[in-house]
Short mmCIF file of C-alpha atoms and ligand atoms in Angstrom, two decimals:
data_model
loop_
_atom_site.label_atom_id
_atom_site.label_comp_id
_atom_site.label_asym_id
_atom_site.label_seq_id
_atom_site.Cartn_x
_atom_site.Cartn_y
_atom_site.Cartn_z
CA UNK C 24 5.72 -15.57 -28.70
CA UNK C 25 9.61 -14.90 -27.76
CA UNK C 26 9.88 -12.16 -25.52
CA UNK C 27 12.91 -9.73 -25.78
CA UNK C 28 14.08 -6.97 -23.36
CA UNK C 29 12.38 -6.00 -19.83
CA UNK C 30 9.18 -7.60 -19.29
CA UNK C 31 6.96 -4.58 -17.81
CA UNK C 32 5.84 -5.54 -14.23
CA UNK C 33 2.93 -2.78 -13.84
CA UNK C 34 0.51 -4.43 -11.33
CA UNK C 35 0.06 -3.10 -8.48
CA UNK C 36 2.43 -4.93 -6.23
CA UNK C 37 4.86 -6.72 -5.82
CA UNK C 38 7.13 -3.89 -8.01
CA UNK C 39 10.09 -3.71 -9.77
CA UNK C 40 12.90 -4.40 -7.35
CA UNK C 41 15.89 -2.01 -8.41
CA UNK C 42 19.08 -3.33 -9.01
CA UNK C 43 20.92 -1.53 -5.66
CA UNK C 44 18.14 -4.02 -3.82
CA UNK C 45 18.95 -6.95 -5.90
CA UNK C 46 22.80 -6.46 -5.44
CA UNK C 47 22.02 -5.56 -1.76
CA UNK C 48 20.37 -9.39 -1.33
CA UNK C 49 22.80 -11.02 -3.66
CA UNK C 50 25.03 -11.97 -0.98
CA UNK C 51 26.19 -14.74 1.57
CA UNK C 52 23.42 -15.19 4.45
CA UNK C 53 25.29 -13.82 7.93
CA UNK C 54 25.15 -15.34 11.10
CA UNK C 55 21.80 -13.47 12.52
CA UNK C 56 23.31 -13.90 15.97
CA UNK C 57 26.17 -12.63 15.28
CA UNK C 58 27.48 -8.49 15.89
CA UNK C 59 27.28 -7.64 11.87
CA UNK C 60 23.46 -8.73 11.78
CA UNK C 61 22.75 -6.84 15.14
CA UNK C 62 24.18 -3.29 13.43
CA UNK C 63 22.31 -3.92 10.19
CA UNK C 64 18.91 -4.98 11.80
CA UNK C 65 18.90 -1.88 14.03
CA UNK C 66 19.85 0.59 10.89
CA UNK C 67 16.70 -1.18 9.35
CA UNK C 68 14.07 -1.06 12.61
CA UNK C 69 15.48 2.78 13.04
CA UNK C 70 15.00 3.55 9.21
CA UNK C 71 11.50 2.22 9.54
CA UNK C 72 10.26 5.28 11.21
CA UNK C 73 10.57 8.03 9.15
CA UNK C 74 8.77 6.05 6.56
CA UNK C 75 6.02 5.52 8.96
CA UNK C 76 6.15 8.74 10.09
CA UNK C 77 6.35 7.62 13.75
CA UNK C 78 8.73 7.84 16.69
CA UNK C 79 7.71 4.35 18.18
CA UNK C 80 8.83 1.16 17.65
CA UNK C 81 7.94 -1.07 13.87
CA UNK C 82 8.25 -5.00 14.34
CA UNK C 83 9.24 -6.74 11.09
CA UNK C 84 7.60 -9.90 10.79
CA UNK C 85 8.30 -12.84 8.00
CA UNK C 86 5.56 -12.65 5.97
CA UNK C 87 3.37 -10.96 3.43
CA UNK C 88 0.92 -8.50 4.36
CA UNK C 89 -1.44 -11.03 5.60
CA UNK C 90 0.27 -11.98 8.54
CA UNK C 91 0.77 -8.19 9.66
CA UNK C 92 -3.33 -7.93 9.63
CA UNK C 93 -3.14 -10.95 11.82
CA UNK C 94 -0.68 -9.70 14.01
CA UNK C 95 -2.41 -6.70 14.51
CA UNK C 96 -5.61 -7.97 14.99
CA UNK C 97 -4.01 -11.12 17.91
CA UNK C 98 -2.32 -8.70 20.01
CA UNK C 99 -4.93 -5.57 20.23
CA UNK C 100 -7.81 -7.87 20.45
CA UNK C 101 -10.06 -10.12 22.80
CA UNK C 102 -12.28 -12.81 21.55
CA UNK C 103 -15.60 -11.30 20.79
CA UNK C 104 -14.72 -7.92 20.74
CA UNK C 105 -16.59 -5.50 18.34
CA UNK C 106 -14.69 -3.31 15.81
CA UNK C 107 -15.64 -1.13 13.11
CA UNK C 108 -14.35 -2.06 9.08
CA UNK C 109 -15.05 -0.23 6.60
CA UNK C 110 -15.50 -1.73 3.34
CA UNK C 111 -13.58 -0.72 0.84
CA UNK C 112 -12.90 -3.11 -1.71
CA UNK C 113 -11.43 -7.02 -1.83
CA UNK C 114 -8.77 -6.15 1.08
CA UNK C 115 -11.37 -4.31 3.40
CA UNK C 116 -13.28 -8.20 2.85
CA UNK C 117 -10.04 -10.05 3.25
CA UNK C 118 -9.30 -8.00 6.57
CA UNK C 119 -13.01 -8.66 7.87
CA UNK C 120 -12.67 -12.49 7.12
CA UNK C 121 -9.12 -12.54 9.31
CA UNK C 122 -10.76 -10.99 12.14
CA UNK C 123 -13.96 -12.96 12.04
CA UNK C 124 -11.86 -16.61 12.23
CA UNK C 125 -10.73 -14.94 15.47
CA UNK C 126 -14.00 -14.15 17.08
CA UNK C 127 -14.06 -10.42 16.43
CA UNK C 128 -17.37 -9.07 15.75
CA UNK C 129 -17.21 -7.11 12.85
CA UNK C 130 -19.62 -3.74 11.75
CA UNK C 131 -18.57 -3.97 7.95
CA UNK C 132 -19.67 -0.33 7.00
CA UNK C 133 -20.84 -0.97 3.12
CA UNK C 134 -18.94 1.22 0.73
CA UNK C 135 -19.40 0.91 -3.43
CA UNK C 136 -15.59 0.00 -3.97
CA UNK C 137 -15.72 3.38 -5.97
CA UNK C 138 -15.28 5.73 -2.61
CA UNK C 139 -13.23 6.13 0.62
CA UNK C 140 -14.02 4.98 4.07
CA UNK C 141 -16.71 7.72 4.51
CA UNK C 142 -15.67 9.89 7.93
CA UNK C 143 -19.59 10.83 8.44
CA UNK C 144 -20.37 7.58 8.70
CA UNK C 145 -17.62 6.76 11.34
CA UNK C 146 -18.95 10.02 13.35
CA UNK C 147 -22.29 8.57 13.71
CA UNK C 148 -21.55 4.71 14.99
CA UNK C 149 -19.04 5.90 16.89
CA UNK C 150 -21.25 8.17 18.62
CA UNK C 151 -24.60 5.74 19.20
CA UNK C 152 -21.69 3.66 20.82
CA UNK C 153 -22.27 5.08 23.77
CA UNK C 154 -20.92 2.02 25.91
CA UNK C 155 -17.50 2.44 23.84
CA UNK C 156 -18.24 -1.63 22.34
CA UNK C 157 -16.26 -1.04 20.03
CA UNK C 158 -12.50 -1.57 20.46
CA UNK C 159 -11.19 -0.58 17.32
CA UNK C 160 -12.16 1.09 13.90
CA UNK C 161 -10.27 -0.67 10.89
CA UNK C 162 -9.23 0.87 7.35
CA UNK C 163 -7.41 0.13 4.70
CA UNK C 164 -5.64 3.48 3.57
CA UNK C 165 -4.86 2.64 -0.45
CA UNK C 166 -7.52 -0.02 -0.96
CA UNK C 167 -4.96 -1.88 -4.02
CA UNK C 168 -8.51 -3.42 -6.01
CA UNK C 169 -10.04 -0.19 -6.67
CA UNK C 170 -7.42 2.56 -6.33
CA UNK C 171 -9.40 4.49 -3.69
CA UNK C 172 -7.38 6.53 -0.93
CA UNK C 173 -9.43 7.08 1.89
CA UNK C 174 -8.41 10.15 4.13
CA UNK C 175 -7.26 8.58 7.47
CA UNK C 176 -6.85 11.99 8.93
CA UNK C 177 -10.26 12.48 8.83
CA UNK C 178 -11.36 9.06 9.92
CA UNK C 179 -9.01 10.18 13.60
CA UNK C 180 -10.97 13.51 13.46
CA UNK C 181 -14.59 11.56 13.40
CA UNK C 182 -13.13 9.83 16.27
CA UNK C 183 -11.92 12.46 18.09
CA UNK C 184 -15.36 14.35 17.53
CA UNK C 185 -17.00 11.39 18.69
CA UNK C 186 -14.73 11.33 22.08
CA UNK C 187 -14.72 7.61 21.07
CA UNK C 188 -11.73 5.48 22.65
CA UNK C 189 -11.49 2.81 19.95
CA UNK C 190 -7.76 2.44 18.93
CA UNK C 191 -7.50 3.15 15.00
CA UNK C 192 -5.91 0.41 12.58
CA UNK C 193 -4.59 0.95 9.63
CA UNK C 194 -3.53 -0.85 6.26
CA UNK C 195 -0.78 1.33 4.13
CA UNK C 196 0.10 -1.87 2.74
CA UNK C 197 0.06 -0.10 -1.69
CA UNK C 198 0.38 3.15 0.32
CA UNK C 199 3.49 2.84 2.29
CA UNK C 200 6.57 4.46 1.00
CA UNK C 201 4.75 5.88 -2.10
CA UNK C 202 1.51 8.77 -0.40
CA UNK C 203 1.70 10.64 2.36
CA UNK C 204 1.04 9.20 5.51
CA UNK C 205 1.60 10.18 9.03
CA UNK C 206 1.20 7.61 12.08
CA UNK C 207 2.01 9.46 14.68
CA UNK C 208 0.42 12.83 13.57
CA UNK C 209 -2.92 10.75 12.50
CA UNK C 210 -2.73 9.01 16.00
CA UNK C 211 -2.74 5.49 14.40
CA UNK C 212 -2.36 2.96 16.73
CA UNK C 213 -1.65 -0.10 14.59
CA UNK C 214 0.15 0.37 11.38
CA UNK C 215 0.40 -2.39 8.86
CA UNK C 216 2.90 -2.30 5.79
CA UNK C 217 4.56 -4.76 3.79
CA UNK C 218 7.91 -4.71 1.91
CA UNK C 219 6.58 -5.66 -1.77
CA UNK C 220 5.22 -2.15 -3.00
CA UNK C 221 6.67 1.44 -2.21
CA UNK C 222 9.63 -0.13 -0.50
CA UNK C 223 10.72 -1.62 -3.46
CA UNK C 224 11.59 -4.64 -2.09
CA UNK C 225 10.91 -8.34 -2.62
CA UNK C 226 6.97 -9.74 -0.99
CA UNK C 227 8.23 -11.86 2.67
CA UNK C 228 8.60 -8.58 4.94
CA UNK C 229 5.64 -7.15 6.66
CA UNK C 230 5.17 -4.71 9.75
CA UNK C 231 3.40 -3.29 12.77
CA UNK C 232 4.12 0.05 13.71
CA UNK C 233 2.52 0.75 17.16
CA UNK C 234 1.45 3.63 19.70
CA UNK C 235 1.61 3.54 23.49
CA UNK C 236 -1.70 3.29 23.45
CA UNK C 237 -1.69 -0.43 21.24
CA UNK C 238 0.99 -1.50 23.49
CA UNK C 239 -1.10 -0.54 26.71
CA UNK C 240 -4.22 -2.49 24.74
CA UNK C 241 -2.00 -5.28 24.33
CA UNK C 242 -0.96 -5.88 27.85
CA UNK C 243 -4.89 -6.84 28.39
CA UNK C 244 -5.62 -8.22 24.83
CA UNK C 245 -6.62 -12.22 24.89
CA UNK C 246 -6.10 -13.34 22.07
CA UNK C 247 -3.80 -16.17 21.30
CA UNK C 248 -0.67 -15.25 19.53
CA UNK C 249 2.65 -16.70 19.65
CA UNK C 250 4.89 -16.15 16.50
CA UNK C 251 3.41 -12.74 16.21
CA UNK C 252 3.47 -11.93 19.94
CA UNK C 253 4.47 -8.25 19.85
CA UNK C 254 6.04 -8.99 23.70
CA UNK C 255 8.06 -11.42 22.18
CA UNK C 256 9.44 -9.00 19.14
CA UNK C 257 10.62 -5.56 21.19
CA UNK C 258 12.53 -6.89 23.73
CA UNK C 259 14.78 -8.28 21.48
CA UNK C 260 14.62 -5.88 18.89
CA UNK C 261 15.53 -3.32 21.00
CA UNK C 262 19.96 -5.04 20.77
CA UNK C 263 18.74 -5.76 17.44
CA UNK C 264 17.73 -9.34 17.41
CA UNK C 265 14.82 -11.50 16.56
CA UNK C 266 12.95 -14.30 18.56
CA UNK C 267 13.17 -16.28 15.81
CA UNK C 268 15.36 -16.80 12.82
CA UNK C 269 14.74 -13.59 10.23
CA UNK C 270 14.34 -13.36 6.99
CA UNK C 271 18.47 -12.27 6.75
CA UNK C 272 18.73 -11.81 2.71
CA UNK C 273 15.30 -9.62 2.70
CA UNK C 274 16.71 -7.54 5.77
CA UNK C 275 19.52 -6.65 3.24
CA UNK C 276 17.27 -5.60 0.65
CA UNK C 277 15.21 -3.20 2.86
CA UNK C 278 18.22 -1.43 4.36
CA UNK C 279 19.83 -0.72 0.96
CA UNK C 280 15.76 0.56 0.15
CA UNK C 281 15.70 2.57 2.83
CA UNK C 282 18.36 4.51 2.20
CA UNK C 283 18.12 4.78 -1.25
CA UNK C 284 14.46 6.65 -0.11
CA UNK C 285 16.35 8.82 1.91
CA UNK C 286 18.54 9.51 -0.68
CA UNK C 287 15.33 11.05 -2.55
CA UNK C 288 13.80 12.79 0.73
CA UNK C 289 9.96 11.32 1.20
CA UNK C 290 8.45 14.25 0.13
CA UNK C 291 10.15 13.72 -3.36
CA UNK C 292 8.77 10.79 -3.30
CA UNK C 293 5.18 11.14 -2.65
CA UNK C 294 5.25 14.21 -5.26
CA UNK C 295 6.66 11.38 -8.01
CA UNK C 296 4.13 9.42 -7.31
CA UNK C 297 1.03 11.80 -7.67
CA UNK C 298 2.81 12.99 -10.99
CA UNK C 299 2.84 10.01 -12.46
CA UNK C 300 -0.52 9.25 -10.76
CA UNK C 301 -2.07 12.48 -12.13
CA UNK C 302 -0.37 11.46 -15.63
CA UNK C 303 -2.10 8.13 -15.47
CA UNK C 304 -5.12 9.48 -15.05
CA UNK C 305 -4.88 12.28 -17.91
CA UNK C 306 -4.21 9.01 -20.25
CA UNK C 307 -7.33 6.94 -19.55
CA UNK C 308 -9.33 10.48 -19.60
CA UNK C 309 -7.97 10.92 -23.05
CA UNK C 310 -8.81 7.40 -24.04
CA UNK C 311 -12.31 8.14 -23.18
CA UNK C 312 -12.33 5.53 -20.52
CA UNK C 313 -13.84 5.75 -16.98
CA UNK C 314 -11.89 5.77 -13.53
CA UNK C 315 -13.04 3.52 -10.99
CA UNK C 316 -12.31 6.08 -8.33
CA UNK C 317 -15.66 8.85 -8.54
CA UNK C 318 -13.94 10.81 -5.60
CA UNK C 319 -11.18 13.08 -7.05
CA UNK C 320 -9.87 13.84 -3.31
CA UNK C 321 -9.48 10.18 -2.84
CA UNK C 322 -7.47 9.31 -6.07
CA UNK C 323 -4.86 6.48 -5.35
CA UNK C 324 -1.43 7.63 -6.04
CA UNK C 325 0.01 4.29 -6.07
CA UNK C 326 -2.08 2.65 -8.74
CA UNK C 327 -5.19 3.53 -11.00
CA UNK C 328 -8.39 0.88 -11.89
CA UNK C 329 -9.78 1.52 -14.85
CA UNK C 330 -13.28 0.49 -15.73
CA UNK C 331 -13.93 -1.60 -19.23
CA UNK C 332 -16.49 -0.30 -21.90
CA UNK C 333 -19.73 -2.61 -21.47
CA UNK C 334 -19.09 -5.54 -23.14
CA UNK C 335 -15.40 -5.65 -23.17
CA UNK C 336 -13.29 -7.95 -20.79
CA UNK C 337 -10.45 -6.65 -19.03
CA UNK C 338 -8.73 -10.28 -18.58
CA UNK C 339 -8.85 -10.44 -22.24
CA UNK C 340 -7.50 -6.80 -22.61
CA UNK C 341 -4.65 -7.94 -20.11
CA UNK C 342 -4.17 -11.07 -21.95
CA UNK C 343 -3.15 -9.52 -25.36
CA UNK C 344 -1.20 -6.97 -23.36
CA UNK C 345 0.99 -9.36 -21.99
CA UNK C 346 1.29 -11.50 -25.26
CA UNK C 347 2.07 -8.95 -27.23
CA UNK C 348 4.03 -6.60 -25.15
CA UNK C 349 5.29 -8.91 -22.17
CA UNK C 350 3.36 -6.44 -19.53
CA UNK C 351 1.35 -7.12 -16.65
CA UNK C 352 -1.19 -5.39 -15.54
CA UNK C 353 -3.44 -5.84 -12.35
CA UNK C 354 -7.00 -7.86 -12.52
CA UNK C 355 -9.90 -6.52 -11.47
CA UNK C 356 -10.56 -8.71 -7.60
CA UNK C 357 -13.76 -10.44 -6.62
CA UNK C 358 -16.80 -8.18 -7.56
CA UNK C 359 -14.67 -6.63 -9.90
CA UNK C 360 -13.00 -9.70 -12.27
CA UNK C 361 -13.25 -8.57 -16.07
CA UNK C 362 -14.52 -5.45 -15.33
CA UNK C 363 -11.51 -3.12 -14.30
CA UNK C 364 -7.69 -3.35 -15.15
CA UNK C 365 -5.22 -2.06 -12.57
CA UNK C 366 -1.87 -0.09 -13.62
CA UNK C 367 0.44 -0.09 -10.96
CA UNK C 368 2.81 3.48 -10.82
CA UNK C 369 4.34 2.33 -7.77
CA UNK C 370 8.31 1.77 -6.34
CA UNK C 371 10.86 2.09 -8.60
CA UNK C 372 9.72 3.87 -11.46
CA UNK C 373 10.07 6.77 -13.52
CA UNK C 374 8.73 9.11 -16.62
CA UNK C 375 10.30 6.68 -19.77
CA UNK C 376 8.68 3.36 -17.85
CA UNK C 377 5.27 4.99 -17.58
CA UNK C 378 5.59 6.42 -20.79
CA UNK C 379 6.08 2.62 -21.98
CA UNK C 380 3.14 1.61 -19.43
CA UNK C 381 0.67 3.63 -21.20
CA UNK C 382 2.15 3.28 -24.83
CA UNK C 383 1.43 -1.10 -24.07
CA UNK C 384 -1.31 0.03 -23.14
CA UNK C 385 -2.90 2.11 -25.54
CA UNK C 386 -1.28 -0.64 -28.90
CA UNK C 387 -3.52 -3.21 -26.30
CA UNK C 388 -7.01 -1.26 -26.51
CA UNK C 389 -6.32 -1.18 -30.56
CA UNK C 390 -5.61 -4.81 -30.71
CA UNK C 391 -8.44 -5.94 -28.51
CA UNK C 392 -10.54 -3.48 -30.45
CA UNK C 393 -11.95 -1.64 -26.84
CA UNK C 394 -13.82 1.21 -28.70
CA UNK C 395 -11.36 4.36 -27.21
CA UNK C 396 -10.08 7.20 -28.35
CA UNK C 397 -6.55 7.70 -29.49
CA UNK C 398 -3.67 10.30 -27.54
CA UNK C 399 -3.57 8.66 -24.33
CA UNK C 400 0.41 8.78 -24.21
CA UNK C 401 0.32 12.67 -25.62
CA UNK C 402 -1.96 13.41 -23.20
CA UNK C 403 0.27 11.80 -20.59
CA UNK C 404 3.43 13.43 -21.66
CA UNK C 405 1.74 16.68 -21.65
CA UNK C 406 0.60 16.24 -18.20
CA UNK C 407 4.20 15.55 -16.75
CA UNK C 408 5.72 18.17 -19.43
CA UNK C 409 3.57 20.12 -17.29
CA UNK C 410 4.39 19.23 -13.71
CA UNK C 411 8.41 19.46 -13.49
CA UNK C 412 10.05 16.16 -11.53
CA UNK C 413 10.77 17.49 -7.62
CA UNK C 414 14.35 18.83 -8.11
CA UNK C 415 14.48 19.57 -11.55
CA UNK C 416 14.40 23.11 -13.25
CA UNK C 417 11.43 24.32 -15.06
CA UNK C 418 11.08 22.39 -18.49
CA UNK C 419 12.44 24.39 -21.35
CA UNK C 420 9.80 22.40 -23.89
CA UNK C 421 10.57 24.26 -27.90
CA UNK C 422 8.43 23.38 -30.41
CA UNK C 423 10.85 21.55 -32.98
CA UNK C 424 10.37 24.49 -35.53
CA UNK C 425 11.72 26.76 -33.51
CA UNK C 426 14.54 24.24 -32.74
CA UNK C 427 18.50 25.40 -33.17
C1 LIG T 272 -4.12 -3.14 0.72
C2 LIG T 272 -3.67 -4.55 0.88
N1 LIG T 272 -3.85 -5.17 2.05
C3 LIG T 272 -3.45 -6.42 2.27
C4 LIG T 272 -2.85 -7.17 1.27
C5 LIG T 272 -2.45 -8.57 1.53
O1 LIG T 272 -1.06 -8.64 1.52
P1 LIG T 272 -0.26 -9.96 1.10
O2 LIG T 272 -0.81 -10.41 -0.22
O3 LIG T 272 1.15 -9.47 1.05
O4 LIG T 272 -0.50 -10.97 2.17
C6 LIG T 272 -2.63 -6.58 0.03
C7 LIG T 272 -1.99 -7.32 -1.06
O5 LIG T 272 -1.84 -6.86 -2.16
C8 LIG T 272 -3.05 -5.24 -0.17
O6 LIG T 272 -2.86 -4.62 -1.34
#
């Protein structure tokens, strides 16, 4: 089939790259050495923070999110320490295999893929852990295969309760940029992020943002690490340099990002995204479909998994969808292949392109003949009829009788 327009790029990551990023990168490489490279990397490491929410330093690494889990994991870690993961879905497993090829011991705390990293349950190991074995407690914030936030801020409070040293890891890899999240406030140690999903920018860029007390852990952690030696980063970060050669054309990308989300303030941002998230949800409600996420505190802002009738395949749902309509849509991961379809709400992205989401959507569950009810899209326009974009006045909404 010939595809005209926009294809629709509604997984969960990587996003839609606006064109100010794409114009940003679409320029000659510059000498990374050189003075011009030293002012734009240090408007990027500064601009960093406030999307972390920290005052310490973020390292930018080369690399998709993968190699920011590593990175965290060399330089914190010894070689048979214990930590704590909770499973969460696919990327809590992914995490746990990482650490494991390094010698960590992992606790993998089972979860159903359906609920957050369960505080209760950190409370209670981290309080028969009386010896303090365990060096850190790991969690994925916005696990991307099920669309399940789990509530870091109480995760730091079990481990407060618990007097329990253990620094506290985090993944905000589909969360960064797009929820609410506070490093320093949450007293996160290691923070891992990558550049293909709030920031809007191409996949190649991921990050550490650190505390004092990581960097203290790392002075002592053995580990072997080389390209992803922290040590090795900050120094010359700190004139705006790089120990090795960076990734100069992404660099340009994330500083025109950056300011374009400063442009819309953060907390405009995080209020877009639980419209449209909250929108989202009021569609697959209407279809008559089921949620993967039972926890209504812990809905994903960032992307929604939605759970196939019995019998019905979701790869063959996403199949026709992207035939027909030239949109992608997330698959369900591991466990959870043909049973769930992701839509991704994430980046750069507004009412009209959800409204088109939804509408592909809903034309796919009639052509693959998943038994649902109709009104999806109404229901969705109602819902962000309803709740007014940050910065706009109340919505003057006539009926078109009563229309001039
Ligand atoms: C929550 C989460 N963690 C880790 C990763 C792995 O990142 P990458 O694929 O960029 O290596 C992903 C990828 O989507 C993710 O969503």
């Amino acid at each position: 089939m010939i595809h005209t327009g926009r294809h629709f790029l509604q997984i969960p990551g990587p996003t839609n790259v606006p064109d100010r990023v794409l114009q940003a990168m679409s320029r000659p490489v510059m000498d990374h050495r050189g003075p011009e490279f030293a002012e734009m990397a240090r408007e990027v490491l500064e601009g960093l923070r406030p999307i972390f929410q920290t005052s310490g330093p973020v390292m930018v690494f080369p690399a998709s999110g993968t190699g920011a889990w590593e990175a965290a994991i060399v330089n914190t870690l010894s070689p048979g320490d214990r930590v704590l993961l909770f499973e969460t879905g696919h990327f809590s497993q992914l995490w746990r295999q990482v650490a494991e090829k390094f010698g960590v011991q992992v606790d993998y705390v089972p979860g159903n893929w359906r609920r957050g990293a369960a505080a209760a349950d950190a409370v209670a190991r981290l309080r028969a852990d009386t010896n303090h074995a365990y060096k850190a407690v790991l969690v994925v914030h916005n696990e991307t295969s099920t669309g399940v936030a789990s509530r870091i801020a109480e995760i730091r409070r079990a481990m407060n309760q618990a007097h329990h040293p253990a620094l506290l890891l985090v993944d905000v890899i589909s969360s960064l940029a797009s929820m609410e999240y506070r490093h320093d406030e949450w007293e996160v140690d290691v923070t891992i992020g990558g550049s293909q999903k709030g920031l809007m920018v191409p996949p190649g860029l991921s990050f550490n943002a650190v505390s004092e007390k990581a960097l203290a852990a790392n002075r002592t952690a053995k580990l072997p690490r080389s390209y992803w030696d922290w040590q090795q980063m900050l120094e010359p970060n700190r004139s705006g340099f790089f120990p090795y050669t960076p990734a100069t054309t992404l660099l340009y990308g994330l500083r025109e990002a950056l300011r374009m989300l400063k442009e819309e303030g953060l907390p405009n941002v995080f209020r877009r995204h639980d419209r449209h998230a909250e929108a989202t949800r009021a569609a697959v409600r209407a279809w008559d479909l089921e949620l993967l996420c039972e926890e209504p505190r812990e809905y994903s802002s960032s992307l929604t998994a939605v759970l196939m009738p019995q019998g019905h395949d979701a790869d063959r749902l996403r199949n026709i969808i992207l035939e027909n309509f030239d949109m992608s849509l997330g698959s369900g991961l591991s466990k959870l292949a043909g049973k769930v379809f992701r839509i991704g709400h994430l980046g750069s992205f507004n009412d009209l392109m959800l409204a088109g989401t939804l509408s592909g959507i809903e034309m796919g569950l009639r052509l693959a003949g998943v038994p649902h009810h109709v009104g999806g899209v109404t229901a969705a326009l109602d819902s962000l009829a309803a709740a007014a974009p940050a910065g706009s006045p109340a919505p003057a909404i006539r009926s078109s009788a009563g229309a001039p």
